[in-house]
Coordinates of C-alpha atoms in Angstrom, one line a residue:
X1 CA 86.0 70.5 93.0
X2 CA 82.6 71.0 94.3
X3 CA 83.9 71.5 98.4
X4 CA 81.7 73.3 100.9
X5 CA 83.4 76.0 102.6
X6 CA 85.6 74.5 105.7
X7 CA 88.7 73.1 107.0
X8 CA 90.6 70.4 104.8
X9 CA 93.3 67.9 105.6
X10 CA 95.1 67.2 102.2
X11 CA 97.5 63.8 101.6
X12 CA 98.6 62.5 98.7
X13 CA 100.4 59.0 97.4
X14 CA 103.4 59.0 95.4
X15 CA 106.3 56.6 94.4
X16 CA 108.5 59.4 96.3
X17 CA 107.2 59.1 100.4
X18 CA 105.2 62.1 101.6
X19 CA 104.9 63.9 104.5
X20 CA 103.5 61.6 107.7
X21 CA 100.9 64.2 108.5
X22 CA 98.2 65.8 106.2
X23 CA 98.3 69.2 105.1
X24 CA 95.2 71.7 106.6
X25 CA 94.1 74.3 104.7
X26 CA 91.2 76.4 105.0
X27 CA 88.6 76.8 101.8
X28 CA 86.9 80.0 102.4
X29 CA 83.2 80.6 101.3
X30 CA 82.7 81.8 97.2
X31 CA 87.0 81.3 96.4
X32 CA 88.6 78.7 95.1
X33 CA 92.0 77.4 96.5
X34 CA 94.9 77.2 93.7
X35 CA 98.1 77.8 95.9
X36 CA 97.8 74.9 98.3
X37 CA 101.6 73.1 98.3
X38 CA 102.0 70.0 99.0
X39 CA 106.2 69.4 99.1
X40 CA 107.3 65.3 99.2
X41 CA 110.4 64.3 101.5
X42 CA 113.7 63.6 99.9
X43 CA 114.7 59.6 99.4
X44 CA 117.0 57.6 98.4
X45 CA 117.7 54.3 97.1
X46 CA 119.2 50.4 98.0
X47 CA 121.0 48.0 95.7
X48 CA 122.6 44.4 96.7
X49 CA 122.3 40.9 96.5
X50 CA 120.7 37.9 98.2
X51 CA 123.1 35.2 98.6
X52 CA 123.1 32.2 100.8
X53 CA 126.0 31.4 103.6
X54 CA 128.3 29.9 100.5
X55 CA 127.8 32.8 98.4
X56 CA 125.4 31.6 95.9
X57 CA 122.9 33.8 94.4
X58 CA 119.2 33.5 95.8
X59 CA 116.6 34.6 93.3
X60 CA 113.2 35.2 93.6
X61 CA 113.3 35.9 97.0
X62 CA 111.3 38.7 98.3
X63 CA 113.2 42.1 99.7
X64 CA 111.5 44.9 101.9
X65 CA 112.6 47.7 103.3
X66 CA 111.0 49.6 106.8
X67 CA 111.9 52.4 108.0
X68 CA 112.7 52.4 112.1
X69 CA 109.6 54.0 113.9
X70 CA 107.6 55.7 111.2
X71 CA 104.9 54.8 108.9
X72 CA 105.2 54.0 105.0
X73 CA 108.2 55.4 102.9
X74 CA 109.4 52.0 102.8
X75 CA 109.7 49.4 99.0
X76 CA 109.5 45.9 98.0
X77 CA 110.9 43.8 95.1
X78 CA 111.9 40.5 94.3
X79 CA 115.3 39.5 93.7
X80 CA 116.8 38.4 90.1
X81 CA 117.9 35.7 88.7
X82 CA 121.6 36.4 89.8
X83 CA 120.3 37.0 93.4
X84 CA 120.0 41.1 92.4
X85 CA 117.7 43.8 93.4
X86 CA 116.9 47.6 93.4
X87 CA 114.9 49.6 96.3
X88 CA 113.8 53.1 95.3
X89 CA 112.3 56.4 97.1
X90 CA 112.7 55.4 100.3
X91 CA 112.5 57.4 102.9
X92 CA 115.9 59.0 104.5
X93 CA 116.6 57.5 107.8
X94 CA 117.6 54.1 109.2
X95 CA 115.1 51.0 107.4
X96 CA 115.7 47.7 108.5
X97 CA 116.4 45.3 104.5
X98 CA 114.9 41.9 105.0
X99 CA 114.9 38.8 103.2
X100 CA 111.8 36.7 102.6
X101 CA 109.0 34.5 101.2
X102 CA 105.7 35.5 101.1
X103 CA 104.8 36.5 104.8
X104 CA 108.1 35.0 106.2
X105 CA 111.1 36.4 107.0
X106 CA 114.1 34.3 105.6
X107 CA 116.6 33.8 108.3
X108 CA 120.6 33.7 108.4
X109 CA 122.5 31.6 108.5
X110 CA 122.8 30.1 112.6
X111 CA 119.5 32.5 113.8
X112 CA 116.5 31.6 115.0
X113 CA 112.9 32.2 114.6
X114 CA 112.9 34.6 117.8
X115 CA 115.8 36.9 116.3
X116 CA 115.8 39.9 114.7
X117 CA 116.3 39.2 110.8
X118 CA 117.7 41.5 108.0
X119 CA 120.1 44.3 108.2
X120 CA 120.0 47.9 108.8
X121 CA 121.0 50.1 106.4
X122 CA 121.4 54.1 106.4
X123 CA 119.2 55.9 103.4
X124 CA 120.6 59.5 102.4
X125 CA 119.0 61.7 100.5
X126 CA 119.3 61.1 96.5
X127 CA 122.4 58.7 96.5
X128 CA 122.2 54.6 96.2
X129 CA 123.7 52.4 99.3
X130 CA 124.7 48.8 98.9
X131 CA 123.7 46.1 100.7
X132 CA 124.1 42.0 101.2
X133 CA 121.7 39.9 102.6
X134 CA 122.9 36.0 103.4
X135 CA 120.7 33.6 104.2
X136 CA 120.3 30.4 105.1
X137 CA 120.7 27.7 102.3
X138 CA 117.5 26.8 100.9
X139 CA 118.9 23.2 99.3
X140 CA 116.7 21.0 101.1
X141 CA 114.0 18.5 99.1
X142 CA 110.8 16.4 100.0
X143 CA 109.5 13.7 98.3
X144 CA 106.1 11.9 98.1
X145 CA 103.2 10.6 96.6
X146 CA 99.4 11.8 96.3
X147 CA 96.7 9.1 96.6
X148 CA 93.0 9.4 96.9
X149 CA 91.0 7.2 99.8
X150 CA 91.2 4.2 97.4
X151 CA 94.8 4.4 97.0
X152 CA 94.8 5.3 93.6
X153 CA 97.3 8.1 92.7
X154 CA 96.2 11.3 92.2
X155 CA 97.3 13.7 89.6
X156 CA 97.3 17.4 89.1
X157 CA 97.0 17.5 93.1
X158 CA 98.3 21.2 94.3
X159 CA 101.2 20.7 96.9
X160 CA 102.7 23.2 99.5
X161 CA 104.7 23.0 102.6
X162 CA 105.4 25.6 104.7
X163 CA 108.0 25.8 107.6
X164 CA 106.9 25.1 110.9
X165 CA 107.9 28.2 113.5
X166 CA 110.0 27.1 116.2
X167 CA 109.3 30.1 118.3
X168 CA 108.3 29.3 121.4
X169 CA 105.4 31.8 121.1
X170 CA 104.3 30.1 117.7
X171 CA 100.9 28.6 117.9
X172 CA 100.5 24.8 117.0
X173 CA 97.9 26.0 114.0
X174 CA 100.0 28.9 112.4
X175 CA 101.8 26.8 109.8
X176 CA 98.3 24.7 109.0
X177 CA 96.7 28.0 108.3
X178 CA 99.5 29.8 106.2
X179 CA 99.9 26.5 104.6
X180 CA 96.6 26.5 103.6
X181 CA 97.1 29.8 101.8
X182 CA 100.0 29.2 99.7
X183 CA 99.4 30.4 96.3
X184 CA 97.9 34.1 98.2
X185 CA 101.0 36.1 97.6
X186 CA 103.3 33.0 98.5
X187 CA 104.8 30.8 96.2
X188 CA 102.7 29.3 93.7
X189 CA 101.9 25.6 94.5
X190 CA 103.5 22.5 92.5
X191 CA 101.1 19.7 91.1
X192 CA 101.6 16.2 91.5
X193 CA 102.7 13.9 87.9
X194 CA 100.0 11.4 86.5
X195 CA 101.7 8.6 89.3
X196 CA 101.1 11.4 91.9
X197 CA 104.7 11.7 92.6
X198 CA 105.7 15.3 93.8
X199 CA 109.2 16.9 94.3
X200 CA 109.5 20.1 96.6
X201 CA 113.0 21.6 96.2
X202 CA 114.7 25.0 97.3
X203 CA 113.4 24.2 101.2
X204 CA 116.1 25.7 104.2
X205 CA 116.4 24.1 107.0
X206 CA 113.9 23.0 109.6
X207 CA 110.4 20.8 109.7
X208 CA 107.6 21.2 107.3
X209 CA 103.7 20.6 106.9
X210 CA 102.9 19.4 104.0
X211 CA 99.3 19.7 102.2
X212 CA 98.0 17.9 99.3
X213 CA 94.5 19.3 97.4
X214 CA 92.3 18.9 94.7
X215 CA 89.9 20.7 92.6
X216 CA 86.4 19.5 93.3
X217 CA 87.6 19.7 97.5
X218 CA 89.5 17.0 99.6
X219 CA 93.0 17.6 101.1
X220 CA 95.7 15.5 103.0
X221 CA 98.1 17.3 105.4
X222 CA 101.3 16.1 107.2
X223 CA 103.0 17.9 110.3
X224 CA 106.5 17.7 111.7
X225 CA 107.5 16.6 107.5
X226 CA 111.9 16.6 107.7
X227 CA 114.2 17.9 104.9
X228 CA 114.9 14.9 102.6
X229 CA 111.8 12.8 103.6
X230 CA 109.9 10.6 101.4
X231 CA 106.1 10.7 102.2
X232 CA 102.7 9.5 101.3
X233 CA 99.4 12.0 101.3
X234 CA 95.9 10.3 101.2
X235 CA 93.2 12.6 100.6
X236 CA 90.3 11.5 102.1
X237 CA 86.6 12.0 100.9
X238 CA 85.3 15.7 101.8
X239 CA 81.8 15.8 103.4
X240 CA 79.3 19.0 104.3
X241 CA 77.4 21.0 106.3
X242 CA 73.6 22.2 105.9
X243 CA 70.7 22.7 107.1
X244 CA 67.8 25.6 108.1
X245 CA 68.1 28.8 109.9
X246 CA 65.1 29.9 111.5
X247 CA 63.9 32.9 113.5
X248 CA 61.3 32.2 116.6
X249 CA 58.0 33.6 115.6
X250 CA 58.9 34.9 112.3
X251 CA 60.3 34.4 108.9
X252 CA 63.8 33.5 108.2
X253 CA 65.7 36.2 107.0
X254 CA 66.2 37.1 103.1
X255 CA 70.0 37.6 103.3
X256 CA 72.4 36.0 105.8
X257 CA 75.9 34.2 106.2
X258 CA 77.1 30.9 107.4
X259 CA 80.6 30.8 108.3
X260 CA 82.4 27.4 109.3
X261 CA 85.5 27.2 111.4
X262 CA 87.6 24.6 113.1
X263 CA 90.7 26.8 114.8
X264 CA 92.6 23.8 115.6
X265 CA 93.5 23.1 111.9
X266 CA 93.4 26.5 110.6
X267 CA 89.8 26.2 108.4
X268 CA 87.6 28.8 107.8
X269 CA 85.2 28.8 105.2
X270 CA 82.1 31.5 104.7
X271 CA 79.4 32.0 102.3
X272 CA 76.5 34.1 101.7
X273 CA 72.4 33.4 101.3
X274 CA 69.2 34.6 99.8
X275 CA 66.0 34.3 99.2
X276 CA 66.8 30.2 100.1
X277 CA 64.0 30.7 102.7
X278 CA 66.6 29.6 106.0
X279 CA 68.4 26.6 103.6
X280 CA 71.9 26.5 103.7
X281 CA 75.3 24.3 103.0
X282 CA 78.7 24.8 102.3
X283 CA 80.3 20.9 101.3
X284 CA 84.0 20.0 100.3
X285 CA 84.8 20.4 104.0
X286 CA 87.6 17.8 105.5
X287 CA 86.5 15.9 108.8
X288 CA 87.1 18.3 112.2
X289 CA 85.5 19.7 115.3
X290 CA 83.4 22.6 113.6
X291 CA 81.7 25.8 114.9
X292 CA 79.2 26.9 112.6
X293 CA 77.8 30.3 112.5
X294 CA 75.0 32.0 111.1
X295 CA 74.6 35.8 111.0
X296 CA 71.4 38.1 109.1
X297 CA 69.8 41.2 110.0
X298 CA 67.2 39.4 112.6
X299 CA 70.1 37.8 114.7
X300 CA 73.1 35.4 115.2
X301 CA 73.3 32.2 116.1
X302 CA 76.3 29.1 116.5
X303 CA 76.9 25.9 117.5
X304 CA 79.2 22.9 117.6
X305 CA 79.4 20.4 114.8
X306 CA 81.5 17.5 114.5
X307 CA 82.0 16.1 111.2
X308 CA 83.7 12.7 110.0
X309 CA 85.6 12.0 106.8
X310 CA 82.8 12.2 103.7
X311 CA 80.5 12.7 106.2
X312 CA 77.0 14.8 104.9
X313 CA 75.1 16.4 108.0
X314 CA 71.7 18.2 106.6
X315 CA 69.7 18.5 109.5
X316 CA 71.7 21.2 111.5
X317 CA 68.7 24.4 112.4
X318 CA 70.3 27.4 113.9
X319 CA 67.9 29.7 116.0
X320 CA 69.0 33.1 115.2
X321 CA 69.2 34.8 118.5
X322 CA 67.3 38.6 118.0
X323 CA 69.5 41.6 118.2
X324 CA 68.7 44.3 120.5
X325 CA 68.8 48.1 120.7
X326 CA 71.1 50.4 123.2
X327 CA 69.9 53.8 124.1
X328 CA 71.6 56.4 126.1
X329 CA 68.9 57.5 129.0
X330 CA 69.1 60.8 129.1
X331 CA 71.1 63.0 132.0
X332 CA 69.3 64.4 134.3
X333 CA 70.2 67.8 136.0
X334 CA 69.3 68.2 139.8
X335 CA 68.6 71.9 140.6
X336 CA 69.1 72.9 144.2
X337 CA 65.5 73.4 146.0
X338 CA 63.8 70.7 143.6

């Protein structure tokens, strides 16, 4: 309601998948438009199991479908407790099932991280098509305690691991940063006992970082962790970054941002100011090689910061560097005899 006169592209969302391109229809001046037909595409549907390479049932592993080439029309569930699960309206056409956690595919059983995971299945048009997906046996368990930089034990710590990639194209920080966000659509993180002991079960195999944290900040991390290891995580004392953002010849801006990042262990953190007249910090930050960057309407501004364990550094300024305006000169037409 309430459309000027003019051409339209119409999609819509549904459970069922819809057409990949927008309908175009044309809303003439003083008429209204009641005819327009908007016709979804036919699906079908995929049921099987999730089972590892002795036949016992996985559950609570994630299952997504994709269809080859095309956008959307694909699904997404979870599997049951007996390892079960159920993909509706998908789109007709070849879609390639995978098994995973979170972000990760799960791999089968004697693959690697650079092949091709899942299976591809044929969807036809209002029937259901079954499906097994094996995977690798996720049997594997590390073991450890939390302690703080006394060595007391720490309770109610949050613990994640996440697989290290043994792609040869894998970056060295990828399983820093995903570990980091465990608990963001991944598995919800386990807490340590009141002697800080942990227990991480249902791992496959391979090698695993391992990251201990706290409420109130501080966080211990351990690389290259194996399958049946005992360990020990010391969190050490957090520290923080402040200080004054300041504009040459003028006022610090009323609104800006401060983001923090150290690439090399996968930590970003970003917050936003005003009316703090330039003052800024952002604290409960681990020791690393930081670049700190500041960002308002007047300008940007970074530099390099390194900060040690517990260390507090206040007397960082950032000169925001003043933005400046484009314009297009405007063409200029010769004409013959000028």
């Amino acid at each position: 309601r309430g459309l000027l006169p003019g051409r339209y592209e119409l999609s819509v969302t549904s459970d069922e998948p819809a057409p990949e391109l927008p309908v175009v229809v044309e809303l003439p001046a003083g008429r209204d438009l009641d005819d327009v037909r908007i016709e979804l595409l036919a699906s079908g549907s995929i049921v099987g199991r999730v089972v590892d390479e002795s036949g016992v049932p996985q559950p609570g592993v994630d299952v997504s479908a994709k269809p080859l080439g095309k956008w959307g029309g694909g699904g997404g569930t979870r599997s049951d407790d007996e390892g079960h699960f159920v993909l509706e309206h998908l789109r007709i056409g070849e879609v390639r099932v995978r098994a995973g956690m979170g972000w990760d595919d799960m791999r089968a059983p004697g693959t690697s991280d650079d092949d091709v995971q899942g299976e591809l299945v044929k969807v036809e048009a209002g029937k259901q098509v079954e499906v097994e997906l094996v995977i690798e046996s996720r049997n594997g368990v590390i073991r450890g305690r939390v302690l703080d930089e006394q060595g007391a034990p720490v309770d109610d710590a949050f613990i994640s691991a996440e697989r290290m990639p043994e792609s040869a194209t894998a970056s060295a920080s990828v399983s820093r940063l995903m570990v980091r966000w465990a608990g963001f659509g991944r598995e919800t993180p386990i807490l340590s006992e009141v002697d800080g002991s942990f227990t991480i079960e249902q791992l496959s195999a391979g090698r695993y970082v391992v990251r201990a944290h706290r409420r109130g900040g501080g966080e211990a991390l351990l690389e290259g962790v194996e399958l049946g290891s005992t360990i020990e995580l010391t969190i050490a004392a957090t520290g923080s970054l402040g200080g004054r953002l300041v504009v040459p010849g003028g006022e610090p801006p009323e609104r800006f941002s401060i983001a923090v990042e150290d690439a090399k262990q996968g930590i970003s953190e970003r917050d936003q100011f005003f009316r703090t007249q330039g003052q800024w910090q952002l604290g409960e930050l681990p020791a690393g090689s930081y670049r700190v960057t500041a960002s308002g309407m007047a300008g940007t501004a970074s530099i390099e910061v390194e900060l040690g364990a517990g260390e507090r550094r206040d007397d960082l300024e950032l000169e925001l560097e003043p933005l400046v305006t484009l314009r297009e000169a405007p063409t200029m037409r010769m004409v013959p005899g000028d």
